CSV table of C-alpha atoms and ligand atoms in Angstrom, one decimal:
chain,number,residue,atom,x,y,z
A,1,MET,CA,-6.7,-21.2,-22.2
A,2,THR,CA,-8.9,-20.5,-19.1
A,3,VAL,CA,-12.1,-18.6,-19.5
A,4,ILE,CA,-14.2,-17.4,-16.5
A,5,HIS,CA,-17.6,-16.1,-16.8
A,6,ILE,CA,-19.1,-14.1,-13.9
A,7,ARG,CA,-22.9,-13.6,-14.5
A,8,ASN,CA,-25.6,-11.3,-13.1
A,9,VAL,CA,-23.2,-9.1,-11.4
A,10,ASP,CA,-23.2,-5.3,-10.7
A,11,ILE,CA,-19.8,-4.0,-12.1
A,12,VAL,CA,-18.3,-0.7,-10.9
A,13,THR,CA,-15.7,-0.2,-13.7
A,14,LEU,CA,-14.0,2.9,-12.4
A,15,ASP,CA,-13.2,3.5,-16.1
A,16,GLU,CA,-12.8,7.0,-17.3
A,17,GLN,CA,-16.6,7.5,-17.7
A,18,GLY,CA,-17.3,5.9,-14.4
A,19,THR,CA,-19.6,3.2,-16.1
A,20,ILE,CA,-21.6,1.1,-13.7
A,21,HIS,CA,-23.2,-2.1,-15.1
A,22,HIS,CA,-26.1,-3.8,-13.5
A,23,ASN,CA,-26.9,-7.6,-13.7
A,24,ALA,CA,-24.1,-7.8,-16.3
A,25,ASP,CA,-21.5,-10.3,-17.5
A,26,LEU,CA,-17.9,-10.2,-16.9
A,27,VAL,CA,-15.6,-12.4,-19.0
A,28,ILE,CA,-11.9,-13.1,-18.1
A,29,ARG,CA,-9.7,-15.0,-20.4
A,30,ASP,CA,-6.1,-16.0,-19.6
A,31,GLY,CA,-5.8,-13.6,-16.8
A,32,LYS,CA,-7.2,-10.5,-18.5
A,33,ILE,CA,-10.6,-9.1,-18.8
A,34,GLU,CA,-12.1,-9.9,-22.3
A,35,SER,CA,-15.5,-8.2,-22.1
A,36,VAL,CA,-17.7,-6.2,-19.7
A,37,GLY,CA,-21.3,-6.0,-20.1
A,38,LYS,CA,-23.0,-8.6,-22.2
A,39,ALA,CA,-21.2,-12.0,-22.8
A,40,PRO,CA,-21.2,-13.5,-26.5
A,41,ALA,CA,-24.2,-15.9,-26.9
A,42,ASP,CA,-21.7,-18.6,-27.9
A,43,LEU,CA,-19.3,-18.2,-25.0
A,44,THR,CA,-17.9,-21.5,-23.6
A,45,ALA,CA,-16.5,-20.8,-20.3
A,46,ASP,CA,-14.3,-23.3,-17.9
A,47,GLN,CA,-15.9,-21.7,-14.9
A,48,THR,CA,-19.3,-19.9,-14.4
A,49,VAL,CA,-19.7,-18.0,-11.4
A,50,ASP,CA,-23.2,-16.6,-10.2
A,51,GLY,CA,-22.7,-13.0,-9.2
A,52,SER,CA,-26.1,-12.3,-8.0
A,53,HIS,CA,-26.3,-9.7,-5.2
A,54,HIS,CA,-22.6,-8.9,-5.7
A,55,ALA,CA,-20.7,-6.0,-7.0
A,56,VAL,CA,-17.3,-6.5,-8.9
A,57,LEU,CA,-14.9,-3.7,-8.6
A,58,PRO,CA,-11.1,-3.3,-9.3
A,59,GLY,CA,-8.8,-4.8,-6.6
A,60,PHE,CA,-7.3,-2.2,-4.2
A,61,VAL,CA,-3.8,-1.2,-4.2
A,62,ASN,CA,-2.0,-0.5,-0.8
A,63,ALA,CA,0.2,2.2,-1.9
A,64,HIS,CA,2.4,2.4,1.3
A,65,CYS,CA,2.8,-0.2,3.9
A,66,HIS,CA,5.3,-2.2,6.0
A,67,SER,CA,3.6,-5.5,5.9
A,68,PRO,CA,5.8,-7.4,8.4
A,69,MET,CA,4.7,-4.8,11.0
A,70,THR,CA,1.8,-6.9,11.8
A,71,PHE,CA,4.0,-8.1,14.5
A,72,GLU,CA,3.8,-4.6,16.2
A,73,ARG,CA,-0.1,-4.4,16.0
A,74,GLY,CA,-1.0,-3.0,19.3
A,75,TRP,CA,2.5,-3.0,20.6
A,76,ALA,CA,3.1,0.8,20.6
A,77,GLU,CA,0.0,2.5,21.6
A,78,ASP,CA,-0.8,6.1,22.5
A,79,LEU,CA,2.7,7.6,21.9
A,80,PRO,CA,4.0,10.6,20.1
A,81,PHE,CA,5.8,9.6,16.7
A,82,ASP,CA,9.4,10.1,18.2
A,83,ARG,CA,8.7,8.0,21.3
A,84,TRP,CA,6.7,5.5,19.2
A,85,LEU,CA,9.8,4.9,17.1
A,86,ASN,CA,12.6,5.1,19.7
A,87,GLU,CA,11.0,3.4,22.6
A,88,LYS,CA,9.1,0.7,21.0
A,89,ILE,CA,9.5,0.1,17.2
A,90,TRP,CA,13.2,0.4,16.9
A,91,VAL,CA,13.7,-1.6,20.1
A,92,ALA,CA,11.4,-4.5,18.9
A,93,GLU,CA,13.2,-4.4,15.5
A,94,SER,CA,16.6,-5.1,17.2
A,95,ALA,CA,15.6,-8.8,17.3
A,96,LEU,CA,14.2,-9.0,13.9
A,97,THR,CA,14.9,-12.2,11.8
A,98,PRO,CA,14.3,-13.1,8.3
A,99,ASP,CA,11.9,-15.8,9.5
A,100,ASP,CA,9.9,-13.1,11.5
A,101,VAL,CA,9.6,-11.0,8.4
A,102,TYR,CA,8.3,-14.1,6.5
A,103,TRP,CA,5.5,-14.8,9.0
A,104,GLY,CA,4.6,-11.2,9.7
A,105,ALA,CA,4.2,-10.6,5.9
A,106,ALA,CA,2.3,-13.9,5.5
A,107,LEU,CA,-0.1,-12.7,8.0
A,108,ALA,CA,-0.4,-9.3,6.4
A,109,ALA,CA,-1.2,-11.2,3.2
A,110,CYS,CA,-4.1,-12.9,4.7
A,111,GLU,CA,-5.5,-9.7,6.0
A,112,MET,CA,-4.8,-7.8,2.9
A,113,ILE,CA,-6.4,-10.4,0.6
A,114,ARG,CA,-9.6,-10.4,2.9
A,115,SER,CA,-9.5,-6.5,2.6
A,116,GLY,CA,-9.7,-6.7,-1.2
A,117,ILE,CA,-5.9,-5.6,-1.7
A,118,THR,CA,-4.5,-7.2,-4.9
A,119,ALA,CA,-1.3,-5.3,-4.8
A,120,PHE,CA,0.9,-3.7,-2.2
A,121,ASN,CA,3.9,-1.4,-2.0
A,122,ASP,CA,5.9,-2.6,0.9
A,123,HIS,CA,8.9,-0.9,2.7
A,124,TYR,CA,10.8,-2.9,5.2
A,125,PHE,CA,13.6,-5.3,5.8
A,126,TYR,CA,14.4,-8.7,4.6
A,127,MET,CA,12.5,-8.3,1.4
A,128,ASP,CA,13.7,-11.6,0.0
A,129,ARG,CA,11.2,-13.2,2.4
A,130,VAL,CA,8.3,-10.9,1.6
A,131,ALA,CA,9.1,-11.9,-2.0
A,132,ASP,CA,8.4,-15.5,-0.9
A,133,VAL,CA,5.0,-14.5,0.4
A,134,VAL,CA,4.2,-12.6,-2.7
A,135,GLU,CA,5.1,-15.7,-4.9
A,136,GLN,CA,3.0,-18.0,-2.8
A,137,SER,CA,0.1,-15.8,-2.3
A,138,GLY,CA,-0.4,-14.8,-5.9
A,139,MET,CA,-0.7,-11.1,-5.0
A,140,LYS,CA,1.2,-8.4,-6.7
A,141,ALA,CA,3.6,-6.2,-5.0
A,142,ALA,CA,6.4,-3.7,-5.3
A,143,LEU,CA,9.1,-4.2,-2.7
A,144,ALA,CA,11.6,-1.8,-1.3
A,145,TRP,CA,14.3,-3.1,1.1
A,146,CYS,CA,14.7,-0.2,3.6
A,147,VAL,CA,18.2,1.2,3.9
A,148,PHE,CA,19.6,4.1,6.2
A,149,GLY,CA,23.1,5.0,5.3
A,150,ILE,CA,24.2,5.9,8.6
A,151,GLY,CA,26.7,2.9,9.3
A,152,GLU,CA,26.4,-0.8,9.2
A,153,ASP,CA,25.2,-1.2,12.7
A,154,ALA,CA,21.9,0.6,11.7
A,155,GLU,CA,21.1,-1.5,8.6
A,156,ILE,CA,19.0,-4.7,8.8
A,157,GLY,CA,20.2,-6.9,6.0
A,158,PRO,CA,23.0,-6.5,3.4
A,159,GLY,CA,23.0,-2.7,3.1
A,160,LEU,CA,22.6,-0.7,-0.1
A,161,ASP,CA,24.9,-2.9,-2.4
A,162,GLY,CA,23.4,-6.1,-1.3
A,163,THR,CA,19.8,-4.8,-1.7
A,164,ALA,CA,20.9,-3.5,-5.2
A,165,GLU,CA,21.9,-6.9,-6.1
A,166,TRP,CA,18.6,-8.3,-4.8
A,167,ILE,CA,16.7,-5.9,-7.0
A,168,ARG,CA,18.5,-6.9,-10.0
A,169,GLU,CA,17.6,-10.5,-9.5
A,170,THR,CA,13.9,-9.8,-8.3
A,171,HIS,CA,12.4,-7.1,-10.4
A,172,GLY,CA,9.9,-8.6,-13.0
A,173,SER,CA,10.0,-12.1,-11.4
A,174,ALA,CA,6.8,-14.1,-10.5
A,175,ASN,CA,5.4,-13.6,-13.9
A,176,GLY,CA,5.6,-9.9,-13.4
A,177,ARG,CA,3.8,-9.9,-10.3
A,178,LEU,CA,7.0,-8.8,-8.3
A,179,ARG,CA,8.4,-5.2,-8.9
A,180,THR,CA,11.1,-3.5,-6.7
A,181,PHE,CA,12.1,0.0,-5.7
A,182,LEU,CA,15.1,1.3,-4.0
A,183,GLY,CA,14.2,2.0,-0.3
A,184,PRO,CA,16.1,4.8,1.5
A,185,HIS,CA,14.1,5.4,4.7
A,186,SER,CA,13.8,9.2,4.5
A,187,PRO,CA,15.8,12.4,4.0
A,188,TYR,CA,15.8,13.0,7.8
A,189,ILE,CA,17.8,10.0,8.3
A,190,CYS,CA,19.7,9.2,5.3
A,191,PRO,CA,22.7,11.6,4.5
A,192,PRO,CA,22.8,13.5,1.2
A,193,GLU,CA,25.7,11.7,-0.3
A,194,PHE,CA,24.0,8.3,0.4
A,195,LEU,CA,20.8,9.5,-1.3
A,196,GLU,CA,22.9,10.6,-4.3
A,197,ARG,CA,24.5,7.1,-4.4
A,198,ILE,CA,20.9,5.7,-4.6
A,199,VAL,CA,19.9,8.0,-7.4
A,200,GLU,CA,22.9,6.7,-9.3
A,201,ILE,CA,21.9,3.0,-8.7
A,202,ALA,CA,18.4,3.9,-9.9
A,203,HIS,CA,19.6,5.1,-13.1
A,204,GLU,CA,22.0,2.1,-13.6
A,205,THR,CA,19.3,-0.4,-12.9
A,206,GLY,CA,16.2,1.5,-14.1
A,207,GLN,CA,14.5,1.4,-10.8
A,208,GLY,CA,12.3,4.0,-8.8
A,209,ILE,CA,12.6,5.1,-5.3
A,210,HIS,CA,9.9,4.6,-2.5
A,211,LEU,CA,10.8,6.6,0.7
A,212,HIS,CA,9.1,8.6,3.6
A,213,LEU,CA,9.0,12.6,3.1
A,214,ALA,CA,7.9,15.6,5.0
A,215,GLU,CA,5.9,13.9,7.9
A,216,ASP,CA,5.7,16.9,10.3
A,217,ASN,CA,6.9,20.5,10.8
A,218,GLN,CA,9.8,19.6,12.9
A,219,GLN,CA,11.4,17.7,10.0
A,220,ILE,CA,10.9,20.8,7.7
A,221,GLU,CA,12.7,22.9,10.3
A,222,GLN,CA,15.4,20.3,10.7
A,223,SER,CA,16.0,20.3,6.9
A,224,LEU,CA,16.2,23.9,6.7
A,225,GLU,CA,18.6,24.1,9.5
A,226,ARG,CA,20.9,21.3,7.9
A,227,TYR,CA,20.5,22.0,4.2
A,228,GLY,CA,18.8,25.4,3.8
A,229,LEU,CA,16.1,23.8,2.1
A,230,ARG,CA,12.8,22.3,2.8
A,231,PRO,CA,12.7,18.3,2.5
A,232,VAL,CA,11.0,18.2,-1.1
A,233,GLN,CA,13.5,20.8,-2.5
A,234,HIS,CA,16.4,19.1,-0.7
A,235,ILE,CA,15.8,15.7,-2.3
A,236,ASP,CA,14.6,17.2,-5.7
A,237,ARG,CA,18.3,18.8,-5.9
A,238,LEU,CA,19.7,15.3,-5.2
A,239,GLY,CA,17.6,13.9,-8.2
A,240,VAL,CA,15.5,11.5,-6.3
A,241,PHE,CA,12.3,12.5,-8.3
A,242,ASP,CA,14.0,12.1,-11.7
A,243,VAL,CA,14.8,8.4,-11.5
A,244,PRO,CA,13.6,6.1,-14.3
A,245,GLY,CA,11.2,4.1,-12.2
A,246,GLY,CA,9.5,7.1,-10.6
A,247,CYS,CA,9.2,8.1,-7.0
A,248,VAL,CA,6.8,7.3,-4.3
A,249,ALA,CA,7.0,9.7,-1.4
A,250,ALA,CA,5.0,8.5,1.6
A,251,HIS,CA,2.9,11.0,3.6
A,252,CYS,CA,4.1,14.6,2.6
A,253,LEU,CA,2.0,16.0,5.3
A,254,SER,CA,3.9,19.3,5.5
A,255,LEU,CA,4.0,21.1,2.2
A,256,ASP,CA,4.1,24.7,1.0
A,257,ALA,CA,3.1,25.9,-2.6
A,258,ASP,CA,6.5,25.3,-4.1
A,259,ASP,CA,6.8,21.8,-2.7
A,260,ILE,CA,3.4,21.0,-4.2
A,261,ASP,CA,4.4,22.4,-7.6
A,262,ILE,CA,7.7,20.3,-7.6
A,263,LEU,CA,5.7,17.1,-6.8
A,264,ALA,CA,3.0,17.7,-9.4
A,265,ALA,CA,5.7,18.6,-12.2
A,266,LYS,CA,7.9,15.6,-11.4
A,267,GLY,CA,4.8,13.2,-11.2
A,268,VAL,CA,5.6,12.0,-7.6
A,269,TYR,CA,3.0,9.6,-6.2
A,270,ILE,CA,2.0,10.3,-2.6
A,271,PRO,CA,0.3,7.6,-0.7
A,272,HIS,CA,-2.1,9.1,1.9
A,273,CYS,CA,-2.5,7.0,5.0
A,274,PRO,CA,-5.2,8.9,7.1
A,275,ILE,CA,-5.6,6.3,9.8
A,276,THR,CA,-1.9,6.5,10.8
A,277,TYR,CA,-2.2,10.3,10.8
A,278,MET,CA,-5.1,10.3,13.2
A,279,LYS,CA,-3.8,7.6,15.4
A,280,LEU,CA,-0.3,9.5,15.8
A,281,ALA,CA,-1.9,12.9,15.7
A,282,MET,CA,0.0,14.1,12.7
A,283,PRO,CA,-0.8,17.0,10.6
A,284,PHE,CA,-3.5,16.4,7.9
A,285,PRO,CA,-2.9,17.3,4.2
A,286,PRO,CA,-5.8,18.8,2.2
A,287,ILE,CA,-6.5,16.3,-0.5
A,288,LYS,CA,-8.9,18.3,-2.7
A,289,ASP,CA,-6.2,21.0,-3.1
A,290,ARG,CA,-3.6,18.7,-3.9
A,291,LEU,CA,-5.6,16.8,-6.5
A,292,ALA,CA,-6.4,20.3,-8.0
A,293,ALA,CA,-2.7,21.0,-8.2
A,294,GLY,CA,-2.2,17.8,-10.2
A,295,VAL,CA,-0.4,15.8,-7.5
A,296,ASN,CA,-0.8,12.0,-7.9
A,297,MET,CA,-2.6,11.0,-4.7
A,298,CYS,CA,-3.1,7.3,-3.7
A,299,LEU,CA,-4.1,5.4,-0.5
A,300,GLY,CA,-2.1,3.3,1.9
A,301,THR,CA,-2.8,1.6,5.2
A,302,ASP,CA,0.8,2.1,6.4
A,303,GLY,CA,2.2,-0.4,8.7
A,304,PRO,CA,0.0,-2.2,11.3
A,305,GLY,CA,2.2,-0.9,14.0
A,306,SER,CA,0.9,2.6,13.4
A,307,ASN,CA,-2.7,2.0,11.8
A,308,ALA,CA,-3.3,-0.8,13.2
A,309,ASP,CA,-4.8,-2.9,10.6
A,310,MET,CA,-4.7,-3.3,6.8
A,311,ASP,CA,-8.2,-2.7,5.9
A,312,MET,CA,-8.7,-0.7,2.6
A,313,PHE,CA,-12.5,0.0,3.0
A,314,ALA,CA,-11.6,1.5,6.4
A,315,VAL,CA,-8.8,3.7,4.7
A,316,ILE,CA,-11.2,4.8,1.8
A,317,ARG,CA,-13.9,5.8,4.2
A,318,GLN,CA,-11.5,7.6,6.6
A,319,ALA,CA,-9.9,9.5,3.8
A,320,VAL,CA,-13.2,10.7,2.6
A,321,LEU,CA,-14.6,11.5,6.0
A,322,SER,CA,-11.4,13.4,7.2
A,323,GLU,CA,-11.1,15.3,4.1
A,324,LYS,CA,-14.7,16.5,4.3
A,325,TYR,CA,-14.5,17.1,8.0
A,326,GLN,CA,-11.1,19.1,7.7
A,327,SER,CA,-12.2,21.2,4.8
A,328,ARG,CA,-15.7,21.8,6.2
A,329,ASP,CA,-16.7,20.8,2.7
A,330,PRO,CA,-18.9,17.8,1.9
A,331,GLU,CA,-18.1,18.1,-1.8
A,332,SER,CA,-14.3,18.0,-1.3
A,333,LEU,CA,-13.7,14.3,-1.9
A,334,PRO,CA,-16.5,12.3,-3.8
A,335,GLY,CA,-16.6,8.6,-3.3
A,336,ASP,CA,-15.6,7.7,-6.9
A,337,THR,CA,-12.6,9.8,-6.5
A,338,ALA,CA,-11.6,8.0,-3.5
A,339,LEU,CA,-12.2,4.6,-5.1
A,340,ARG,CA,-9.9,5.6,-8.0
A,341,MET,CA,-7.3,6.7,-5.5
A,342,ALA,CA,-7.4,3.2,-4.1
A,343,ALA,CA,-7.4,1.4,-7.2
A,344,GLN,CA,-5.7,2.8,-10.4
A,345,ASN,CA,-3.7,5.7,-8.8
A,346,GLY,CA,-2.2,3.1,-6.6
A,347,ALA,CA,-1.5,0.7,-9.6
A,348,ARG,CA,0.2,3.5,-11.4
A,349,ALA,CA,2.3,4.3,-8.4
A,350,LEU,CA,3.6,0.7,-8.3
A,351,GLY,CA,4.0,0.6,-12.1
A,352,PHE,CA,1.4,-2.0,-12.7
A,353,GLU,CA,-1.3,-1.9,-15.3
A,354,GLY,CA,-4.9,-2.0,-14.4
A,355,GLY,CA,-7.0,-0.4,-11.8
A,356,ALA,CA,-10.2,-0.5,-13.8
A,357,ILE,CA,-12.6,-3.2,-15.0
A,358,GLU,CA,-12.3,-2.8,-18.8
A,359,ALA,CA,-11.4,-5.0,-21.7
A,360,GLY,CA,-7.5,-5.7,-21.9
A,361,ALA,CA,-6.9,-4.9,-18.3
A,362,PRO,CA,-5.3,-7.6,-16.0
A,363,ALA,CA,-8.1,-9.4,-14.1
A,364,ASP,CA,-7.3,-8.0,-10.6
A,365,LEU,CA,-10.7,-7.7,-9.0
A,366,ILE,CA,-12.8,-8.3,-6.0
A,367,MET,CA,-16.4,-9.3,-5.4
A,368,VAL,CA,-18.5,-7.7,-2.6
A,369,ASP,CA,-21.6,-9.4,-1.2
A,370,LEU,CA,-24.4,-6.8,-1.3
A,371,ASP,CA,-26.9,-8.6,0.8
A,372,ALA,CA,-25.7,-7.4,4.3
A,373,PRO,CA,-28.2,-5.2,6.2
A,374,HIS,CA,-25.9,-2.1,6.1
A,375,LEU,CA,-25.9,-2.3,2.3
A,376,HIS,CA,-29.6,-2.0,1.8
A,377,PRO,CA,-31.3,-0.1,0.3
A,378,LEU,CA,-29.2,0.3,-3.0
A,379,HIS,CA,-29.7,3.8,-4.1
A,380,SER,CA,-26.0,4.3,-4.9
A,381,LEU,CA,-23.5,1.5,-5.3
A,382,ILE,CA,-20.6,4.0,-4.9
A,383,ALA,CA,-22.0,5.6,-1.7
A,384,ASN,CA,-22.7,2.1,-0.2
A,385,LEU,CA,-19.3,0.8,-1.1
A,386,VAL,CA,-17.5,4.0,0.3
A,387,HIS,CA,-19.6,4.6,3.4
A,388,SER,CA,-21.1,1.3,4.5
A,389,ALA,CA,-19.1,-1.5,3.2
A,390,LYS,CA,-16.8,-3.7,5.4
A,391,SER,CA,-14.0,-5.8,4.4
A,392,ALA,CA,-16.1,-8.8,5.8
A,393,ASP,CA,-18.4,-8.2,2.9
A,394,ILE,CA,-15.8,-9.1,0.4
A,395,THR,CA,-16.1,-12.8,-0.8
A,396,ASP,CA,-13.8,-13.2,-3.6
A,397,VAL,CA,-10.5,-11.8,-4.8
A,398,MET,CA,-8.7,-12.5,-8.1
A,399,VAL,CA,-5.4,-11.5,-9.3
A,400,ASP,CA,-4.5,-12.1,-13.0
A,401,GLY,CA,-7.4,-14.4,-13.3
A,402,GLN,CA,-6.5,-16.6,-10.3
A,403,TRP,CA,-8.6,-16.9,-7.4
A,404,LEU,CA,-6.8,-15.8,-4.1
A,405,MET,CA,-10.2,-16.1,-2.3
A,406,ARG,CA,-13.5,-17.7,-3.1
A,407,ASN,CA,-16.6,-17.6,-0.9
A,408,ARG,CA,-14.4,-16.0,1.8
A,409,GLU,CA,-11.9,-19.0,1.8
A,410,LEU,CA,-8.2,-18.2,1.1
A,411,GLN,CA,-7.0,-20.2,-1.9
A,412,THR,CA,-3.4,-19.8,-2.0
A,413,LEU,CA,-2.3,-19.5,1.8
A,414,ASP,CA,-2.6,-21.8,4.7
A,415,GLU,CA,-4.2,-19.3,7.0
A,416,GLU,CA,-4.5,-21.5,10.1
A,417,LYS,CA,-0.8,-22.3,10.1
A,418,ILE,CA,0.0,-18.7,9.4
A,419,LEU,CA,-2.0,-17.3,12.3
A,420,GLN,CA,-0.3,-19.9,14.7
A,421,GLU,CA,3.3,-19.0,13.4
A,422,ALA,CA,2.8,-15.4,13.3
A,423,GLU,CA,1.4,-15.3,16.8
A,424,ALA,CA,4.4,-17.2,18.0
A,425,HIS,CA,7.0,-15.2,16.1
A,426,ALA,CA,5.5,-11.9,17.1
A,427,GLN,CA,5.5,-12.7,21.0
A,428,SER,CA,9.1,-14.0,20.8
A,429,MET,CA,10.5,-11.0,18.8
A,430,VAL,CA,9.1,-8.4,21.3
A,431,SER,CA,10.4,-10.2,24.1
A,432,ARG,CA,13.9,-10.6,22.6
A,433,GLY,CA,14.1,-6.9,21.5
A,434,MET,CA,16.1,-5.2,24.1
A,435,LYS,CA,18.4,-2.3,22.4
A,436,GLN,CA,17.3,0.7,20.4
A,437,VAL,CA,18.7,0.1,16.9
A,438,ARG,CA,18.8,3.8,15.9
A,439,GLN,CA,17.7,7.1,17.0
A,440,TYR,CA,15.0,9.4,15.6
A,441,LYS,CA,15.7,13.2,16.3
A,442,ALA,CA,13.5,16.0,14.8
B,1,ZN,ZN1,5.8,4.3,6.4
């Protein structure tokens, strides 16, 4: 049995009542939160941590990303979405190897832990190698091996049947830290019969589906032309939203009222990735209206090829600012709602417990140093965290009671080696990638 006692700490619980404790105790026993507020007088702890001048809050969940795309950070700049894919991303990926994916994801894991992310929802290739990174890092993740269904040449890896096999072996491994989704790329690339086959496999294996959906108006027009239906309605007919493990549909930028009703009724989770939308000049969805309609909104960094970093404090802040600005309504997205989108809504999307600091929850949490100049004075902890805190203020990160970072030092990953290897693999990959692997048309 391991007992960790964090003393004198401010705790932003993000529980139902939004409780905040000041100078409080947090007790963690065997990977779970045992008590919040005042520790029992006779507590004997294996480790006591002084939390003075720090806040504890739930770990962030990055609800949509492509972690190995750290390799394409800064590689495809100032381009519209179609040229970004066709001329840069899908050319570099023609040279992708499993080792590239491992080092790209390891680099992302270093960055994500430093940014307070305890779990991530990944959608990419060679997910068996990303699973290695999850095992070693101590993070939690839901992994989707991306498949296209347009011929073997376009796939990277074993194709749908091979990835289904991998899912059977992987789901629930690493003491439950690893979960999986089926990963069709999107309805604008994947043919309907392929999506139907994926729905069948999801029912056979008890899995969910993570895909991209309705990213711009051209995709809506294309879907209407091909199928006579908008993308949301098209994949609803195919059963994509009715699979046992639920559906995560990234982006959903162009929706009408019927689409929103379907997504709310089917409990679909929508990761909102504001920095990608701004960087690629994509349409912006109104968050307040979606939340009011009952849609499950969560937050993601997206891939570093489009964002270009994996900084959740930046995502939270940009989500809030862009929503207020777009709606011309400063009340449209309060700070604690944004923090909940980043924590518990994300955890639910991935199928993990937690997202709040409360007794019985897994000890997935971060500590933030409140002593930086930009965090004084302390009138409102929520306001300071949402509008002033930076990733560099995060000192400690814990998952299931295990420290992944202590005093800004990574505990589970060899960061120096990862930086070297990732740099070398990234430079090599982009110089080898010569042909375009598939074509985006909208
Ligand atoms: Zn994406």
